[in-house]
PDB file of N, CA, C and O in Angstrom:
ATOM      1  N   UNK A   1      24.428  66.107 -17.351  1.00  0.00           N
ATOM      2  CA  UNK A   1      24.568  65.387 -16.003  1.00  0.00           C
ATOM      3  C   UNK A   1      25.063  64.075 -16.600  1.00  0.00           C
ATOM      4  O   UNK A   1      24.726  63.408 -17.540  1.00  0.00           O
ATOM      5  N   UNK A   2      25.691  63.406 -15.578  1.00  0.00           N
ATOM      6  CA  UNK A   2      26.098  62.084 -15.666  1.00  0.00           C
ATOM      7  C   UNK A   2      25.104  61.050 -15.517  1.00  0.00           C
ATOM      8  O   UNK A   2      23.983  61.353 -15.012  1.00  0.00           O
ATOM      9  N   UNK A   3      25.601  59.787 -15.435  1.00  0.00           N
ATOM     10  CA  UNK A   3      24.583  58.738 -15.046  1.00  0.00           C
ATOM     11  C   UNK A   3      24.370  58.567 -13.594  1.00  0.00           C
ATOM     12  O   UNK A   3      23.157  58.073 -13.126  1.00  0.00           O
ATOM     13  N   UNK A   4      25.116  59.074 -12.887  1.00  0.00           N
ATOM     14  CA  UNK A   4      25.162  59.209 -11.273  1.00  0.00           C
ATOM     15  C   UNK A   4      24.063  60.176 -10.779  1.00  0.00           C
ATOM     16  O   UNK A   4      24.334  61.511 -11.052  1.00  0.00           O
ATOM     17  N   UNK A   5      22.986  59.632 -10.403  1.00  0.00           N
ATOM     18  CA  UNK A   5      21.912  60.505 -10.053  1.00  0.00           C
ATOM     19  C   UNK A   5      22.289  61.437  -8.956  1.00  0.00           C
ATOM     20  O   UNK A   5      21.488  62.305  -8.650  1.00  0.00           O
ATOM     21  N   UNK A   6      23.252  61.080  -8.149  1.00  0.00           N
ATOM     22  CA  UNK A   6      23.744  61.915  -6.969  1.00  0.00           C
ATOM     23  C   UNK A   6      24.775  62.876  -7.271  1.00  0.00           C
ATOM     24  O   UNK A   6      25.493  63.569  -6.471  1.00  0.00           O
ATOM     25  N   UNK A   7      24.974  63.046  -8.636  1.00  0.00           N
ATOM     26  CA  UNK A   7      26.246  63.906  -8.963  1.00  0.00           C
ATOM     27  C   UNK A   7      25.710  65.235  -9.454  1.00  0.00           C
ATOM     28  O   UNK A   7      24.604  65.454 -10.083  1.00  0.00           O
ATOM     29  N   UNK A   8      26.384  66.322  -8.896  1.00  0.00           N
ATOM     30  CA  UNK A   8      25.994  67.663  -9.309  1.00  0.00           C
ATOM     31  C   UNK A   8      27.023  68.311 -10.305  1.00  0.00           C
ATOM     32  O   UNK A   8      28.108  68.165 -10.049  1.00  0.00           O
ATOM     33  N   UNK A   9      26.373  68.736 -11.490  1.00  0.00           N
ATOM     34  CA  UNK A   9      27.262  69.097 -12.629  1.00  0.00           C
ATOM     35  C   UNK A   9      27.759  70.604 -12.192  1.00  0.00           C
ATOM     36  O   UNK A   9      27.105  71.621 -12.538  1.00  0.00           O
ATOM     37  N   UNK A  10      28.878  70.963 -11.497  1.00  0.00           N
ATOM     38  CA  UNK A  10      29.328  72.251 -11.384  1.00  0.00           C
ATOM     39  C   UNK A  10      29.603  72.921 -12.572  1.00  0.00           C
ATOM     40  O   UNK A  10      29.468  74.224 -12.420  1.00  0.00           O
ATOM     41  N   UNK A  11      30.171  72.416 -13.591  1.00  0.00           N
ATOM     42  CA  UNK A  11      30.355  73.021 -14.757  1.00  0.00           C
ATOM     43  C   UNK A  11      29.010  73.731 -15.401  1.00  0.00           C
ATOM     44  O   UNK A  11      29.275  74.647 -15.848  1.00  0.00           O
ATOM     45  N   UNK A  12      27.946  73.176 -15.083  1.00  0.00           N
ATOM     46  CA  UNK A  12      26.792  73.750 -15.489  1.00  0.00           C
ATOM     47  C   UNK A  12      26.335  74.915 -14.938  1.00  0.00           C
ATOM     48  O   UNK A  12      26.192  75.913 -15.491  1.00  0.00           O
ATOM     49  N   UNK A  13      26.748  75.116 -13.512  1.00  0.00           N
ATOM     50  CA  UNK A  13      26.635  76.232 -12.835  1.00  0.00           C
ATOM     51  C   UNK A  13      27.734  77.325 -13.159  1.00  0.00           C
ATOM     52  O   UNK A  13      27.306  78.460 -13.063  1.00  0.00           O
ATOM     53  N   UNK A  14      28.827  76.901 -13.435  1.00  0.00           N
ATOM     54  CA  UNK A  14      29.846  77.871 -13.843  1.00  0.00           C
ATOM     55  C   UNK A  14      29.586  78.215 -15.211  1.00  0.00           C
ATOM     56  O   UNK A  14      29.813  79.720 -15.355  1.00  0.00           O
ATOM     57  N   UNK A  15      29.061  77.714 -16.171  1.00  0.00           N
ATOM     58  CA  UNK A  15      28.577  78.236 -17.276  1.00  0.00           C
ATOM     59  C   UNK A  15      27.533  79.334 -17.318  1.00  0.00           C
ATOM     60  O   UNK A  15      27.589  80.421 -17.924  1.00  0.00           O
ATOM     61  N   UNK A  16      26.598  79.113 -16.228  1.00  0.00           N
ATOM     62  CA  UNK A  16      25.538  79.940 -15.997  1.00  0.00           C
ATOM     63  C   UNK A  16      26.153  81.244 -15.442  1.00  0.00           C
ATOM     64  O   UNK A  16      25.688  82.465 -15.712  1.00  0.00           O
ATOM     65  N   UNK A  17      26.919  81.218 -14.466  1.00  0.00           N
ATOM     66  CA  UNK A  17      27.681  82.248 -13.862  1.00  0.00           C
ATOM     67  C   UNK A  17      28.521  83.158 -14.999  1.00  0.00           C
ATOM     68  O   UNK A  17      28.385  84.347 -14.912  1.00  0.00           O
ATOM     69  N   UNK A  18      29.032  82.496 -15.913  1.00  0.00           N
ATOM     70  CA  UNK A  18      29.855  83.082 -16.913  1.00  0.00           C
ATOM     71  C   UNK A  18      28.932  83.895 -18.061  1.00  0.00           C
ATOM     72  O   UNK A  18      29.390  84.710 -18.497  1.00  0.00           O
ATOM     73  N   UNK A  19      27.738  83.356 -17.926  1.00  0.00           N
ATOM     74  CA  UNK A  19      26.787  84.035 -18.900  1.00  0.00           C
ATOM     75  C   UNK A  19      26.303  85.454 -18.422  1.00  0.00           C
ATOM     76  O   UNK A  19      25.712  86.130 -19.336  1.00  0.00           O
ATOM     77  N   UNK A  20      26.624  85.719 -17.205  1.00  0.00           N
ATOM     78  CA  UNK A  20      26.132  86.769 -16.683  1.00  0.00           C
ATOM     79  C   UNK A  20      24.995  86.920 -15.646  1.00  0.00           C
ATOM     80  O   UNK A  20      24.725  87.887 -14.850  1.00  0.00           O
ATOM     81  N   UNK A  21      24.551  85.719 -15.414  1.00  0.00           N
ATOM     82  CA  UNK A  21      23.548  85.555 -14.531  1.00  0.00           C
ATOM     83  C   UNK A  21      23.902  86.038 -13.202  1.00  0.00           C
ATOM     84  O   UNK A  21      25.098  85.673 -12.659  1.00  0.00           O
ATOM     85  N   UNK A  22      22.987  86.609 -12.319  1.00  0.00           N
ATOM     86  CA  UNK A  22      23.479  87.166 -10.910  1.00  0.00           C
ATOM     87  C   UNK A  22      23.790  85.859 -10.003  1.00  0.00           C
ATOM     88  O   UNK A  22      23.233  84.995 -10.121  1.00  0.00           O
ATOM     89  N   UNK A  23      24.694  86.185  -9.127  1.00  0.00           N
ATOM     90  CA  UNK A  23      24.999  85.179  -7.921  1.00  0.00           C
ATOM     91  C   UNK A  23      23.915  84.865  -7.037  1.00  0.00           C
ATOM     92  O   UNK A  23      23.604  83.912  -6.537  1.00  0.00           O
ATOM     93  N   UNK A  24      23.376  86.130  -6.746  1.00  0.00           N
ATOM     94  CA  UNK A  24      22.090  86.159  -5.658  1.00  0.00           C
ATOM     95  C   UNK A  24      21.339  86.891  -6.043  1.00  0.00           C
ATOM     96  O   UNK A  24      21.173  87.791  -6.829  1.00  0.00           O
ATOM     97  N   UNK A  25      19.840  86.647  -5.378  1.00  0.00           N
ATOM     98  CA  UNK A  25      18.614  87.411  -5.803  1.00  0.00           C
ATOM     99  C   UNK A  25      17.712  86.279  -6.385  1.00  0.00           C
ATOM    100  O   UNK A  25      17.732  85.129  -5.949  1.00  0.00           O
ATOM    101  N   UNK A  26      16.512  86.802  -6.693  1.00  0.00           N
ATOM    102  CA  UNK A  26      15.544  85.910  -7.243  1.00  0.00           C
ATOM    103  C   UNK A  26      15.838  85.064  -8.486  1.00  0.00           C
ATOM    104  O   UNK A  26      16.390  85.651  -9.356  1.00  0.00           O
ATOM    105  N   UNK A  27      15.636  83.743  -8.248  1.00  0.00           N
ATOM    106  CA  UNK A  27      16.024  82.562  -9.388  1.00  0.00           C
ATOM    107  C   UNK A  27      17.604  83.040 -10.019  1.00  0.00           C
ATOM    108  O   UNK A  27      18.001  82.812 -11.017  1.00  0.00           O
ATOM    109  N   UNK A  28      18.439  83.029  -8.984  1.00  0.00           N
ATOM    110  CA  UNK A  28      19.878  83.386  -9.136  1.00  0.00           C
ATOM    111  C   UNK A  28      20.502  81.939  -9.175  1.00  0.00           C
ATOM    112  O   UNK A  28      20.000  80.915  -8.893  1.00  0.00           O
ATOM    113  N   UNK A  29      21.808  81.995  -9.520  1.00  0.00           N
ATOM    114  CA  UNK A  29      22.777  80.828  -9.682  1.00  0.00           C
ATOM    115  C   UNK A  29      22.897  80.241  -8.144  1.00  0.00           C
ATOM    116  O   UNK A  29      22.741  78.957  -8.001  1.00  0.00           O
ATOM    117  N   UNK A  30      23.110  80.905  -7.098  1.00  0.00           N
ATOM    118  CA  UNK A  30      23.269  80.463  -5.794  1.00  0.00           C
ATOM    119  C   UNK A  30      22.087  79.649  -5.370  1.00  0.00           C
ATOM    120  O   UNK A  30      22.071  78.384  -4.698  1.00  0.00           O
ATOM    121  N   UNK A  31      20.886  80.070  -5.517  1.00  0.00           N
ATOM    122  CA  UNK A  31      19.774  79.650  -5.227  1.00  0.00           C
ATOM    123  C   UNK A  31      19.361  78.212  -6.008  1.00  0.00           C
ATOM    124  O   UNK A  31      18.998  77.294  -5.411  1.00  0.00           O
ATOM    125  N   UNK A  32      19.866  78.089  -7.273  1.00  0.00           N
ATOM    126  CA  UNK A  32      19.685  76.912  -8.184  1.00  0.00           C
ATOM    127  C   UNK A  32      20.629  75.835  -7.574  1.00  0.00           C
ATOM    128  O   UNK A  32      20.192  74.898  -7.413  1.00  0.00           O
ATOM    129  N   UNK A  33      21.830  76.468  -7.094  1.00  0.00           N
ATOM    130  CA  UNK A  33      22.860  75.430  -6.638  1.00  0.00           C
ATOM    131  C   UNK A  33      22.417  74.694  -5.382  1.00  0.00           C
ATOM    132  O   UNK A  33      22.301  73.458  -5.053  1.00  0.00           O
ATOM    133  N   UNK A  34      21.739  75.745  -4.309  1.00  0.00           N
ATOM    134  CA  UNK A  34      21.471  75.353  -3.179  1.00  0.00           C
ATOM    135  C   UNK A  34      20.262  74.284  -3.276  1.00  0.00           C
ATOM    136  O   UNK A  34      20.162  73.173  -2.735  1.00  0.00           O
ATOM    137  N   UNK A  35      19.251  74.615  -4.185  1.00  0.00           N
ATOM    138  CA  UNK A  35      17.997  73.794  -4.493  1.00  0.00           C
ATOM    139  C   UNK A  35      18.505  72.334  -5.037  1.00  0.00           C
ATOM    140  O   UNK A  35      17.976  71.288  -4.563  1.00  0.00           O
ATOM    141  N   UNK A  36      19.592  72.400  -5.938  1.00  0.00           N
ATOM    142  CA  UNK A  36      19.937  71.085  -6.524  1.00  0.00           C
ATOM    143  C   UNK A  36      20.780  70.386  -5.238  1.00  0.00           C
ATOM    144  O   UNK A  36      20.521  69.108  -5.298  1.00  0.00           O
ATOM    145  N   UNK A  37      21.622  70.985  -4.754  1.00  0.00           N
ATOM    146  CA  UNK A  37      22.169  70.140  -3.575  1.00  0.00           C
ATOM    147  C   UNK A  37      21.169  69.589  -2.473  1.00  0.00           C
ATOM    148  O   UNK A  37      21.263  68.365  -2.214  1.00  0.00           O
ATOM    149  N   UNK A  38      20.172  70.451  -2.241  1.00  0.00           N
ATOM    150  CA  UNK A  38      19.123  69.816  -1.284  1.00  0.00           C
ATOM    151  C   UNK A  38      18.278  68.639  -1.989  1.00  0.00           C
ATOM    152  O   UNK A  38      18.164  67.732  -1.303  1.00  0.00           O
ATOM    153  N   UNK A  39      18.008  68.674  -3.162  1.00  0.00           N
ATOM    154  CA  UNK A  39      17.219  67.437  -3.818  1.00  0.00           C
ATOM    155  C   UNK A  39      18.080  66.506  -3.945  1.00  0.00           C
ATOM    156  O   UNK A  39      17.577  65.162  -3.611  1.00  0.00           O
ATOM    157  N   UNK A  40      19.264  66.536  -4.168  1.00  0.00           N
ATOM    158  CA  UNK A  40      20.202  65.302  -4.289  1.00  0.00           C
ATOM    159  C   UNK A  40      20.507  64.672  -2.952  1.00  0.00           C
ATOM    160  O   UNK A  40      20.461  63.596  -2.496  1.00  0.00           O
ATOM    161  N   UNK A  41      20.604  65.509  -1.821  1.00  0.00           N
ATOM    162  CA  UNK A  41      20.649  64.944  -0.452  1.00  0.00           C
ATOM    163  C   UNK A  41      19.506  64.349  -0.046  1.00  0.00           C
ATOM    164  O   UNK A  41      19.595  63.138   0.581  1.00  0.00           O
ATOM    165  N   UNK A  42      18.306  64.990  -0.132  1.00  0.00           N
ATOM    166  CA  UNK A  42      17.192  64.231   0.175  1.00  0.00           C
ATOM    167  C   UNK A  42      16.662  62.912  -0.558  1.00  0.00           C
ATOM    168  O   UNK A  42      16.329  62.093  -0.056  1.00  0.00           O
ATOM    169  N   UNK A  43      17.102  63.044  -1.902  1.00  0.00           N
ATOM    170  CA  UNK A  43      16.851  61.800  -2.798  1.00  0.00           C
ATOM    171  C   UNK A  43      17.791  60.667  -2.091  1.00  0.00           C
ATOM    172  O   UNK A  43      17.552  59.544  -2.024  1.00  0.00           O
ATOM    173  N   UNK A  44      19.098  61.022  -1.938  1.00  0.00           N
ATOM    174  CA  UNK A  44      19.926  59.986  -1.178  1.00  0.00           C
ATOM    175  C   UNK A  44      19.518  59.435  -0.036  1.00  0.00           C
ATOM    176  O   UNK A  44      19.484  58.239   0.287  1.00  0.00           O
ATOM    177  N   UNK A  45      19.114  60.336   0.943  1.00  0.00           N
ATOM    178  CA  UNK A  45      18.512  59.825   2.106  1.00  0.00           C
ATOM    179  C   UNK A  45      17.255  58.881   1.941  1.00  0.00           C
ATOM    180  O   UNK A  45      17.097  57.974   2.652  1.00  0.00           O
ATOM    181  N   UNK A  46      16.395  59.385   1.129  1.00  0.00           N
ATOM    182  CA  UNK A  46      15.100  58.625   1.004  1.00  0.00           C
ATOM    183  C   UNK A  46      15.559  57.130   0.451  1.00  0.00           C
ATOM    184  O   UNK A  46      15.055  56.025   0.732  1.00  0.00           O
ATOM    185  N   UNK A  47      16.601  57.177  -0.553  1.00  0.00           N
ATOM    186  CA  UNK A  47      16.895  55.750  -0.993  1.00  0.00           C
ATOM    187  C   UNK A  47      17.440  55.009   0.003  1.00  0.00           C
ATOM    188  O   UNK A  47      17.400  53.872   0.072  1.00  0.00           O
ATOM    189  N   UNK A  48      18.513  55.590   0.713  1.00  0.00           N
ATOM    190  CA  UNK A  48      19.011  54.737   1.905  1.00  0.00           C
ATOM    191  C   UNK A  48      18.178  54.428   2.871  1.00  0.00           C
ATOM    192  O   UNK A  48      18.090  53.263   3.142  1.00  0.00           O
ATOM    193  N   UNK A  49      17.136  55.163   3.031  1.00  0.00           N
ATOM    194  CA  UNK A  49      16.080  54.774   4.086  1.00  0.00           C
ATOM    195  C   UNK A  49      15.196  53.530   3.451  1.00  0.00           C
ATOM    196  O   UNK A  49      14.890  52.595   4.230  1.00  0.00           O
ATOM    197  N   UNK A  50      14.861  53.641   2.236  1.00  0.00           N
ATOM    198  CA  UNK A  50      13.917  52.711   1.669  1.00  0.00           C
ATOM    199  C   UNK A  50      14.861  51.270   1.486  1.00  0.00           C
ATOM    200  O   UNK A  50      14.196  50.147   1.468  1.00  0.00           O
ATOM    201  N   UNK A  51      16.164  51.482   1.286  1.00  0.00           N
ATOM    202  CA  UNK A  51      17.019  50.091   1.106  1.00  0.00           C
ATOM    203  C   UNK A  51      17.159  49.584   2.456  1.00  0.00           C
ATOM    204  O   UNK A  51      17.481  48.507   2.443  1.00  0.00           O
ATOM    205  N   UNK A  52      17.306  50.222   3.530  1.00  0.00           N
ATOM    206  CA  UNK A  52      17.469  49.798   4.732  1.00  0.00           C
ATOM    207  C   UNK A  52      16.648  49.014   5.477  1.00  0.00           C
ATOM    208  O   UNK A  52      16.649  48.356   6.452  1.00  0.00           O
ATOM    209  N   UNK A  53      15.288  49.471   5.169  1.00  0.00           N
ATOM    210  CA  UNK A  53      14.059  48.773   5.875  1.00  0.00           C
ATOM    211  C   UNK A  53      13.039  48.345   4.859  1.00  0.00           C
ATOM    212  O   UNK A  53      11.987  48.721   4.957  1.00  0.00           O
ATOM    213  N   UNK A  54      13.425  47.334   3.897  1.00  0.00           N
ATOM    214  CA  UNK A  54      12.418  46.787   3.048  1.00  0.00           C
ATOM    215  C   UNK A  54      11.207  45.975   3.337  1.00  0.00           C
ATOM    216  O   UNK A  54      10.175  45.937   2.949  1.00  0.00           O
ATOM    217  N   UNK A  55      11.371  45.588   4.673  1.00  0.00           N
ATOM    218  CA  UNK A  55      10.342  44.497   5.185  1.00  0.00           C
ATOM    219  C   UNK A  55       9.332  45.446   5.903  1.00  0.00           C
ATOM    220  O   UNK A  55       8.222  45.076   6.065  1.00  0.00           O
ATOM    221  N   UNK A  56       9.502  46.988   6.070  1.00  0.00           N
ATOM    222  CA  UNK A  56       8.455  47.621   6.588  1.00  0.00           C
ATOM    223  C   UNK A  56       7.673  48.509   5.746  1.00  0.00           C
ATOM    224  O   UNK A  56       6.845  49.154   6.063  1.00  0.00           O
ATOM    225  N   UNK A  57       8.008  48.321   4.303  1.00  0.00           N
ATOM    226  CA  UNK A  57       7.214  48.995   3.270  1.00  0.00           C
ATOM    227  C   UNK A  57       5.929  48.303   2.939  1.00  0.00           C
ATOM    228  O   UNK A  57       5.481  47.219   3.185  1.00  0.00           O
TER     229      UNK A  57
END
């Protein structure tokens, strides 16, 4: 991954797919991608919230 904490490494998921891992099912590539996207989105939202209201912490 890069230094940007909100960047998702699509190449990482492509390599996993090329390795033969299933696209869907338990612990599949799609589930991992959705999990990562959700984590990044929530992390960015939390950071944005904390930065916008520092006086209320």
